[in-house]
PDB file of C-alpha atoms in Angstrom:
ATOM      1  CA  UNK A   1     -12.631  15.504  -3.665  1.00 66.00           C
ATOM      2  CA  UNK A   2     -12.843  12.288  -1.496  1.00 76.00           C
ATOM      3  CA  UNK A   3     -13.793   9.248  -2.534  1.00 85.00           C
ATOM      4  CA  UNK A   4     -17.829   8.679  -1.043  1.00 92.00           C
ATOM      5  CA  UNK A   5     -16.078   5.276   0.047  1.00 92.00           C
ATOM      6  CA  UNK A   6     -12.771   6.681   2.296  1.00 90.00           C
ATOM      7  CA  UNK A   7     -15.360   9.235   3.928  1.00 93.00           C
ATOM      8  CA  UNK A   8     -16.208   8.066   7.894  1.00 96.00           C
ATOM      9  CA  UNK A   9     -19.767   6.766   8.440  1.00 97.00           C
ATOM     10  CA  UNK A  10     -22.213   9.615  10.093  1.00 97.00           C
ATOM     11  CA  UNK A  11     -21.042   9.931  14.058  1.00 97.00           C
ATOM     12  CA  UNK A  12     -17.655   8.322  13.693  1.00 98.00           C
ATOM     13  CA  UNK A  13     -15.897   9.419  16.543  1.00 98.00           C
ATOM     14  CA  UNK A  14     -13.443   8.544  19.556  1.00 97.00           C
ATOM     15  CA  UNK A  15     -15.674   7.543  22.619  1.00 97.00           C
ATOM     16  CA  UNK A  16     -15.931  10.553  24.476  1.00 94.00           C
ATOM     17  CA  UNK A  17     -14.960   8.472  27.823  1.00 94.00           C
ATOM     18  CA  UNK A  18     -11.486   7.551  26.910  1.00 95.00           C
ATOM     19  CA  UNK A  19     -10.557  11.094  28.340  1.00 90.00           C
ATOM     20  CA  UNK A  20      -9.025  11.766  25.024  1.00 94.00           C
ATOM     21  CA  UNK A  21      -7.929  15.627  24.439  1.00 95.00           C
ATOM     22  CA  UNK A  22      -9.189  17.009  20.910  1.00 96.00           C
ATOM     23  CA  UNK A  23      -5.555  16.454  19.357  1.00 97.00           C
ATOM     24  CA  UNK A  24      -5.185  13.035  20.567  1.00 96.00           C
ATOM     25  CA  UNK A  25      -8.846  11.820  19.817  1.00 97.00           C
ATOM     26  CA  UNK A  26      -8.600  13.204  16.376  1.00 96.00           C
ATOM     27  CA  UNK A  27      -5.156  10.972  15.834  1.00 96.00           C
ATOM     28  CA  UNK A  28      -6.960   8.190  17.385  1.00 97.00           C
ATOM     29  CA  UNK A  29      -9.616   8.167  14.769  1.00 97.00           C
ATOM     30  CA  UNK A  30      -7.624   8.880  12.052  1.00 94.00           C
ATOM     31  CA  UNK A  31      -5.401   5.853  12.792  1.00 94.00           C
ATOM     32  CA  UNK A  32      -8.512   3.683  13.472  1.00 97.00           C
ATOM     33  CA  UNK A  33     -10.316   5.074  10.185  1.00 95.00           C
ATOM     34  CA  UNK A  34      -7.127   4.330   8.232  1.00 92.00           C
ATOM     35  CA  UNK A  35      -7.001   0.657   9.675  1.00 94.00           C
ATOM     36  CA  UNK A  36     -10.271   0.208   8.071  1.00 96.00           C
ATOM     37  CA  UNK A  37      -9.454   1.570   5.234  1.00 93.00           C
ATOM     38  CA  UNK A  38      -6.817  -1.341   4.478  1.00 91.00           C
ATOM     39  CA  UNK A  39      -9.648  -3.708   5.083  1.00 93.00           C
ATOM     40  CA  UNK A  40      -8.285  -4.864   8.721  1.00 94.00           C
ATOM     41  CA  UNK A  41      -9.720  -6.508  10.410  1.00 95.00           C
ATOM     42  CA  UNK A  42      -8.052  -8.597  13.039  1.00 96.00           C
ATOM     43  CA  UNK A  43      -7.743  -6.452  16.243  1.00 97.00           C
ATOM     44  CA  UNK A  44      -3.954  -6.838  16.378  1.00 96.00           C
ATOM     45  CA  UNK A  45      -3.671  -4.783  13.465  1.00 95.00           C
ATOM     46  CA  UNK A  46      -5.111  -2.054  15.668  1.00 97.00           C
ATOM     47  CA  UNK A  47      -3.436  -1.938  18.820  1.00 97.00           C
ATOM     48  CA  UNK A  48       0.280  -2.432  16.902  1.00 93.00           C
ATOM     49  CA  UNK A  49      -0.952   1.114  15.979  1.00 94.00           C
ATOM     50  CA  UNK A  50      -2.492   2.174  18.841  1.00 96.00           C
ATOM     51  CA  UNK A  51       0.582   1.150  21.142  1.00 94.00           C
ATOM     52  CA  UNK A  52       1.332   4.797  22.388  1.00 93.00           C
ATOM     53  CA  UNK A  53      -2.147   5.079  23.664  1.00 95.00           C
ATOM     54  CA  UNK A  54      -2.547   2.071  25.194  1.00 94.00           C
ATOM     55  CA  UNK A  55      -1.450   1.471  29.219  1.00 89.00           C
ATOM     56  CA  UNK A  56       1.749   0.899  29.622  1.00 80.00           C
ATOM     57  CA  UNK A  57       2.789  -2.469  31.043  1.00 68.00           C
ATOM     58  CA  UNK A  58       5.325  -1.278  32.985  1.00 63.00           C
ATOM     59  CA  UNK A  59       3.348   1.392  34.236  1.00 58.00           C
ATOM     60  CA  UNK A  60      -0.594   0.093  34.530  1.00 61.00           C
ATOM     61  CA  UNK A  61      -1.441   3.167  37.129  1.00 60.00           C
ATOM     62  CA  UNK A  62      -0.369   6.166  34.507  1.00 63.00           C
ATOM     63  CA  UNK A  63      -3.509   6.196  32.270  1.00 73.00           C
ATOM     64  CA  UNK A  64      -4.363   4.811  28.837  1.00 90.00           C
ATOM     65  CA  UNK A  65      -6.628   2.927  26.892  1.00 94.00           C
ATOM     66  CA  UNK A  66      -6.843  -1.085  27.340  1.00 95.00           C
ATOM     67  CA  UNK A  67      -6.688  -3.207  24.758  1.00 95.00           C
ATOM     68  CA  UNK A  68     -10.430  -4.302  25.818  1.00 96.00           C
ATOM     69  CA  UNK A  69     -11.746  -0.929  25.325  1.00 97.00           C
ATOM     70  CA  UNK A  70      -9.645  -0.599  21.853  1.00 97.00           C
ATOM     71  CA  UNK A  71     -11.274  -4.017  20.794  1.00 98.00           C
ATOM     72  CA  UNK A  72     -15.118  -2.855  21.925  1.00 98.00           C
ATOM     73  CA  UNK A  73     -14.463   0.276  19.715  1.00 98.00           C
ATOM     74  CA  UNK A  74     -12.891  -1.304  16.671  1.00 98.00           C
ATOM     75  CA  UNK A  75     -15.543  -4.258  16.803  1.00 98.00           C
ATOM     76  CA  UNK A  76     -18.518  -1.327  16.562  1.00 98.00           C
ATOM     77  CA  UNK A  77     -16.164   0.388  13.905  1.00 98.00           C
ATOM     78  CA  UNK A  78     -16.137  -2.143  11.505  1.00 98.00           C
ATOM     79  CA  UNK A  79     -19.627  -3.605  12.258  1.00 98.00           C
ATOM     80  CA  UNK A  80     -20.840   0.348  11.171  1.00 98.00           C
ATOM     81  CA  UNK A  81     -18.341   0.320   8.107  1.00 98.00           C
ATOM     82  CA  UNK A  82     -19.868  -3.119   6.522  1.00 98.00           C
ATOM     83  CA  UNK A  83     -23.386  -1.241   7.044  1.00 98.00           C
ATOM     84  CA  UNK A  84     -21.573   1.595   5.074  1.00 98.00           C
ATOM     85  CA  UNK A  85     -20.383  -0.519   2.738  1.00 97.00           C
ATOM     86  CA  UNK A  86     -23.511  -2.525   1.770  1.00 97.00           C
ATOM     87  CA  UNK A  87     -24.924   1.179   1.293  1.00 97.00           C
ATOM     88  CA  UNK A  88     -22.476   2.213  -0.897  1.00 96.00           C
ATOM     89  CA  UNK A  89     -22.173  -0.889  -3.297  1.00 96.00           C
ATOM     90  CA  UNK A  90     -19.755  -2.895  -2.216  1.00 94.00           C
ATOM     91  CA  UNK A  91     -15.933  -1.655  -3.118  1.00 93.00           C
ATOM     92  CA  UNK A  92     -15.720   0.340  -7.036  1.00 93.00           C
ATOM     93  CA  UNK A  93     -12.775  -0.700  -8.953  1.00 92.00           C
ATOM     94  CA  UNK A  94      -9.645   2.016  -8.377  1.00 94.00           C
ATOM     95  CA  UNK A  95      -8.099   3.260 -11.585  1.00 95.00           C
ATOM     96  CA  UNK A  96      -4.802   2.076 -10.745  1.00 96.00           C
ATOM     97  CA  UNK A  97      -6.051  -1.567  -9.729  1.00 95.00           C
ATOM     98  CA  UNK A  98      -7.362  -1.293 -13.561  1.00 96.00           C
ATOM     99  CA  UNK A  99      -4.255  -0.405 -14.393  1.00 97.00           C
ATOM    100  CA  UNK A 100      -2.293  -2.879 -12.808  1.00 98.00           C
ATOM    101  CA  UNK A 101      -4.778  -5.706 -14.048  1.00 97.00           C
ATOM    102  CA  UNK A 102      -3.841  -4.584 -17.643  1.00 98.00           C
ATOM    103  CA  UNK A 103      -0.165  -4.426 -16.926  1.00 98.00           C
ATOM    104  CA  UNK A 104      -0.658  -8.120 -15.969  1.00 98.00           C
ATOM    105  CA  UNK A 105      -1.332  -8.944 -19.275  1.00 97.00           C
ATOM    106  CA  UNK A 106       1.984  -7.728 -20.794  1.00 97.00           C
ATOM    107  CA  UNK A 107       3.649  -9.259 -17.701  1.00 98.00           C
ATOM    108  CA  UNK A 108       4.312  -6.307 -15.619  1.00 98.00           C
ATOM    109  CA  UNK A 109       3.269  -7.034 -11.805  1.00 98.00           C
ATOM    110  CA  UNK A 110       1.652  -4.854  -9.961  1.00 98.00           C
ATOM    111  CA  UNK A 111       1.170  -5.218  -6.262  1.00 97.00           C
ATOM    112  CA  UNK A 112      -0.759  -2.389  -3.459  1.00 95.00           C
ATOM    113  CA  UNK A 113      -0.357  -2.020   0.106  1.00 93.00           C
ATOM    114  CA  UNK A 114       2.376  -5.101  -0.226  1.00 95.00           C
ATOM    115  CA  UNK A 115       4.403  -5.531   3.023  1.00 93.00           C
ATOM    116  CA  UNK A 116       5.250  -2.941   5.551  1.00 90.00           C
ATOM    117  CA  UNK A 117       8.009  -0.796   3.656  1.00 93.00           C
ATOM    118  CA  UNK A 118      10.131  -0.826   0.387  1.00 93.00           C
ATOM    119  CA  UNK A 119      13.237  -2.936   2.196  1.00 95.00           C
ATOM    120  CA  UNK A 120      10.635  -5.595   2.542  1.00 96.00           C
ATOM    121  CA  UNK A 121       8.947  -5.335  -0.926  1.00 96.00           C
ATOM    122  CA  UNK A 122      12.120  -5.409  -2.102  1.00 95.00           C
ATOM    123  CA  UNK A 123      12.849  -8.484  -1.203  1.00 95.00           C
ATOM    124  CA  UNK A 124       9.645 -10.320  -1.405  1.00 97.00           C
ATOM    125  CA  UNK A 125       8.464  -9.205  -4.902  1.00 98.00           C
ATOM    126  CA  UNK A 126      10.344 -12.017  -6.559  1.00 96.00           C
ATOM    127  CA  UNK A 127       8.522 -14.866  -5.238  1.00 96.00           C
ATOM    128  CA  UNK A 128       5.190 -13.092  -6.000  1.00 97.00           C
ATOM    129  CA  UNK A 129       5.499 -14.013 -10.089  1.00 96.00           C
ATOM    130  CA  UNK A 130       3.372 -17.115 -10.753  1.00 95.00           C
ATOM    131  CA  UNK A 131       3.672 -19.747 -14.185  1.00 95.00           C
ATOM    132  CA  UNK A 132       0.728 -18.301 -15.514  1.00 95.00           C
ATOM    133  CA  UNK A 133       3.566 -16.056 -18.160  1.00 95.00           C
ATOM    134  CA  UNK A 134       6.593 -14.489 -18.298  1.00 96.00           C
ATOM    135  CA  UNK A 135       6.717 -11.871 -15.449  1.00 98.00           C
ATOM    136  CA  UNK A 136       9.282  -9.107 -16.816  1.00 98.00           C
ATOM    137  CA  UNK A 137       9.157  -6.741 -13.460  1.00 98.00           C
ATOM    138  CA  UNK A 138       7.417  -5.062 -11.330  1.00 98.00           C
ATOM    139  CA  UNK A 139       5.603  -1.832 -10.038  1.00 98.00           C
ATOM    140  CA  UNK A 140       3.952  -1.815  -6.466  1.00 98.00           C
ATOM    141  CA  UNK A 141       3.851   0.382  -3.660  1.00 97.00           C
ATOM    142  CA  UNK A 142       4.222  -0.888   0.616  1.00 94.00           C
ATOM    143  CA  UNK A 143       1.943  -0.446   3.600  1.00 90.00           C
ATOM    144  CA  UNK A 144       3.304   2.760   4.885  1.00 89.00           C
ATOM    145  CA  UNK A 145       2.889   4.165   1.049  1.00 92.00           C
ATOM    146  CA  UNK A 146      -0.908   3.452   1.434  1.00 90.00           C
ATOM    147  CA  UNK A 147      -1.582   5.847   4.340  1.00 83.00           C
ATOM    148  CA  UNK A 148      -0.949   8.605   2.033  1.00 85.00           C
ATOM    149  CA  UNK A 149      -3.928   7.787  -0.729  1.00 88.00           C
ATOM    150  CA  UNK A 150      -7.007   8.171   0.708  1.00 78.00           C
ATOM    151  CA  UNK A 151      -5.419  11.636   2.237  1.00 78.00           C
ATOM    152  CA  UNK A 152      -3.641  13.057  -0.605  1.00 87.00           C
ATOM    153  CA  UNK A 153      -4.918  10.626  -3.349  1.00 89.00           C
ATOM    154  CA  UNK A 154      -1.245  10.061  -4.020  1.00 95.00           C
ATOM    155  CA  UNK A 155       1.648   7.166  -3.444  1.00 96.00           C
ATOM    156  CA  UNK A 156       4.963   6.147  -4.733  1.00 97.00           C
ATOM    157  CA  UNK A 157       6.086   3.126  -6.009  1.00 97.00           C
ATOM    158  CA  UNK A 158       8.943   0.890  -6.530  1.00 97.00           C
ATOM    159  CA  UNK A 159       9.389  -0.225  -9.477  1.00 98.00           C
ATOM    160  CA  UNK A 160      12.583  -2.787 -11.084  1.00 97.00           C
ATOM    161  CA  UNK A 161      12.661  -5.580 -13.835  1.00 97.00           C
ATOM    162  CA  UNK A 162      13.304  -9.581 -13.439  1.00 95.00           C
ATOM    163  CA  UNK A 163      16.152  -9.872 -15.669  1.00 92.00           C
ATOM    164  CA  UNK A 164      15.742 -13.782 -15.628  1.00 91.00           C
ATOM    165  CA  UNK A 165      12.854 -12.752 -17.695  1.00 94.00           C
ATOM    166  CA  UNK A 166      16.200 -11.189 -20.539  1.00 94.00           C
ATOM    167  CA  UNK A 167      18.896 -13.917 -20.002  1.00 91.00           C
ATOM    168  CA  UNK A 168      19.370 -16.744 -18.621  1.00 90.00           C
ATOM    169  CA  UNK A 169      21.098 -17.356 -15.418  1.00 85.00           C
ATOM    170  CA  UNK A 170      24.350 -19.183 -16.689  1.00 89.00           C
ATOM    171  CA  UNK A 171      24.483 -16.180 -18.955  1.00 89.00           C
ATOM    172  CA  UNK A 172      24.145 -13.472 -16.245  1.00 84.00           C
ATOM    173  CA  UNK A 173      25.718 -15.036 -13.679  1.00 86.00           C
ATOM    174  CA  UNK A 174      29.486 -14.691 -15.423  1.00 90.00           C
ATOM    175  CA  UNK A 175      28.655 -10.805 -16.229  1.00 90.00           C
ATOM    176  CA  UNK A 176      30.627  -7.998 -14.265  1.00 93.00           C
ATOM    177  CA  UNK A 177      29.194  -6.176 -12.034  1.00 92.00           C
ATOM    178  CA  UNK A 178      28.945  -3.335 -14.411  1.00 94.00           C
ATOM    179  CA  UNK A 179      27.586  -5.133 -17.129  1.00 93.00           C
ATOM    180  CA  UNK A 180      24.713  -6.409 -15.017  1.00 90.00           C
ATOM    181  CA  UNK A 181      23.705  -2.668 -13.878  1.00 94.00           C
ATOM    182  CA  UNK A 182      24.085  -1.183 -17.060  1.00 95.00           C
ATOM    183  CA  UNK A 183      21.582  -4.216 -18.451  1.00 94.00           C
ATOM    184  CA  UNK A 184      19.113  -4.276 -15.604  1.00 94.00           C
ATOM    185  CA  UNK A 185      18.820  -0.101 -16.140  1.00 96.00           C
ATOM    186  CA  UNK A 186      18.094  -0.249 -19.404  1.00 96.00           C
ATOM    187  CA  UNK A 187      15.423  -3.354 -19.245  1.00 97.00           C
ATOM    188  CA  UNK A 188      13.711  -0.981 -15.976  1.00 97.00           C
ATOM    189  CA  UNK A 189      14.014   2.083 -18.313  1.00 97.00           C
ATOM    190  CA  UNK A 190      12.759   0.344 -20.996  1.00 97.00           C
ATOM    191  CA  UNK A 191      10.050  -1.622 -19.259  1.00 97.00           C
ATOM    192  CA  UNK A 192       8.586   2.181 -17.824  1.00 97.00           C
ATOM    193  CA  UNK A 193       8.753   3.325 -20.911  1.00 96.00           C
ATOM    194  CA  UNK A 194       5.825   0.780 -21.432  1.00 97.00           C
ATOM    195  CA  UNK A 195       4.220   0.780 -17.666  1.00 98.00           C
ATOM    196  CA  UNK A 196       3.582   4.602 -17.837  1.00 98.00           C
ATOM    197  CA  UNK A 197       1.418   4.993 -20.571  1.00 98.00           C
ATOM    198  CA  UNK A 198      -1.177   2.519 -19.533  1.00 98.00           C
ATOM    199  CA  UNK A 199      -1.071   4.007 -15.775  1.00 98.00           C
ATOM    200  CA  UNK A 200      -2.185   7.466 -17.768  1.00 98.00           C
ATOM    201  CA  UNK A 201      -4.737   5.994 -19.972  1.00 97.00           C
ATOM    202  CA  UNK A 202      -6.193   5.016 -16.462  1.00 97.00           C
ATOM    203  CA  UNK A 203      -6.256   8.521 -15.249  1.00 96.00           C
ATOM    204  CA  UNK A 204      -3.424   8.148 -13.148  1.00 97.00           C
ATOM    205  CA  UNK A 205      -0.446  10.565 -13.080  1.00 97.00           C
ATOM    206  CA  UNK A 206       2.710   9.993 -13.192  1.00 98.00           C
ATOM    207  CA  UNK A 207       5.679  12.285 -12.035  1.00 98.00           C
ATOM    208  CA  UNK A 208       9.373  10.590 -12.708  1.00 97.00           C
ATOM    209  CA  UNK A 209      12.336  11.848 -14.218  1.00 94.00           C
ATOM    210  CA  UNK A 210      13.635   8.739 -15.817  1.00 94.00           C
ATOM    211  CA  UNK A 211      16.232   8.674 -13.099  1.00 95.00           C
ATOM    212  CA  UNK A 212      15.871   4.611 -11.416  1.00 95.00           C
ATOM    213  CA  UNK A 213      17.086   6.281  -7.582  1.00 94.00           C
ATOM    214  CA  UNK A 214      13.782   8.066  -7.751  1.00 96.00           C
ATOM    215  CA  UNK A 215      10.348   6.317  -6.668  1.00 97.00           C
ATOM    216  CA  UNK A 216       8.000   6.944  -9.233  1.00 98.00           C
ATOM    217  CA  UNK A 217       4.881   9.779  -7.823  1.00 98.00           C
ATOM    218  CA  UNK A 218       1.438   8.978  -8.791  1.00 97.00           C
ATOM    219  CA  UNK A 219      -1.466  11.220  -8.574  1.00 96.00           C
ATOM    220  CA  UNK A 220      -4.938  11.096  -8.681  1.00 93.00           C
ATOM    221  CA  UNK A 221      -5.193   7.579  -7.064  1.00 94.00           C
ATOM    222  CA  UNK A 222      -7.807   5.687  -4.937  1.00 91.00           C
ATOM    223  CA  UNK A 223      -7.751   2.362  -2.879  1.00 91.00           C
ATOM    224  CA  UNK A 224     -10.943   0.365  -1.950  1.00 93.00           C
ATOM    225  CA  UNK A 225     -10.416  -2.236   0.266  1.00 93.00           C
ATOM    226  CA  UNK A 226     -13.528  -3.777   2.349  1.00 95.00           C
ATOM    227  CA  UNK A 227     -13.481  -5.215   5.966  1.00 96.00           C
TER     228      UNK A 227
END
């Protein structure tokens, strides 16, 4: 069942004058609803997505929405979803935030909706670890991996270890190759070996099959974000 808090406020709905046909007013909303649902709120956020719908530059006399009439609309959207909001509580804890915040502690990072795909987590997850203790890897899941939660209740994640966290650098950096993947599979094997119990003692499930080219499924997940 869906989460009270991913569920559209009474009369959510395309305005009826943009002309919209059923199919495209229903993938209107749902790309508007999902916006909010990431707690966006900054109107570019919204017409990146809404680009196909919007009037072509090249061709201003074919149809479309403006980006004035996408900005009314969003602007009412949100103001309506921070009533909803208030009514519901403010944003509940998600069992896999919990989880993350007690992987913390053992100095597994944990990271949601971070950057727009897993080339770009990939890269950026590094320089996310703080002094606050020894950060020994990493579990998170990107921006296009969010769109699939409050639908399915489900995402992926990428997952990987910091092996600076094992060995030093002036020890690593003379290894082969070979050495170094055969040590940073076991430490990631090893370190989800740890990681997966806690994400199940959350209520999360987890579907992997120990193999490290295979994002790790999760089930039974929610994200609350507010705007």
């Amino acid at each position: 069942m869906t989460h009270p808090w991913n569920v559209p406020f009474d009369g959510y709905a395309a305005p009826a004058d943009w002309n919209l046909d059923a199919e495209e007013s229903r993938e209107v909303e749902r790309i508007v609803w999902g916006t909010v649902l990431r707690g966006e709120t900054e109107i570019d956020s919204y017409l990146w997505r809404l680009e196909d719908y919007l009037v072509s530059e090249d061709h201003p006399d074919q149809g479309g929405l403006t980006e004035d009439q996408v900005e009314a609309f969003v602007s009412d959207v949100v103001a309506r979803r921070r009533e909803q909001q208030a009514d519901l509580g403010g944003a509940p804890t998600s069992a896999l935030s919990e989880a993350f915040e007690e992987l913390a502690g053992i100095g597994i990072l944990g990271r949601e909706d971070f950057t727009c795909c897993g080339t770009c987590l990939s890269a950026e997850i590094f320089d996310e670890r703080d002094e606050s203790r020894t950060w020994r890897g990493y579990l998170a899941y990107h921006q296009q991996d969010t769109d699939s939660i409050a639908s399915s209740g489900t995402t992926y994640l990428n997952y990987g270890t910091f092996l600076d966290a094992y060995i030093p650098f002036e020890e690593w950096e003379p290894m082969s190759d070979a050495d170094k993947e055969s040590m940073y599979e076991r430490t990631t094997v090893e370190l989800m070996r740890e990681a997966i119990p806690v994400l199940e003692r959350h209520g999360v499930e987890v579907v992997w099959d120990g193999d490290l080219a295979t994002r790790i499924l999760l089930r039974n997940v929610e994200r609350f974000s507010s705007v």
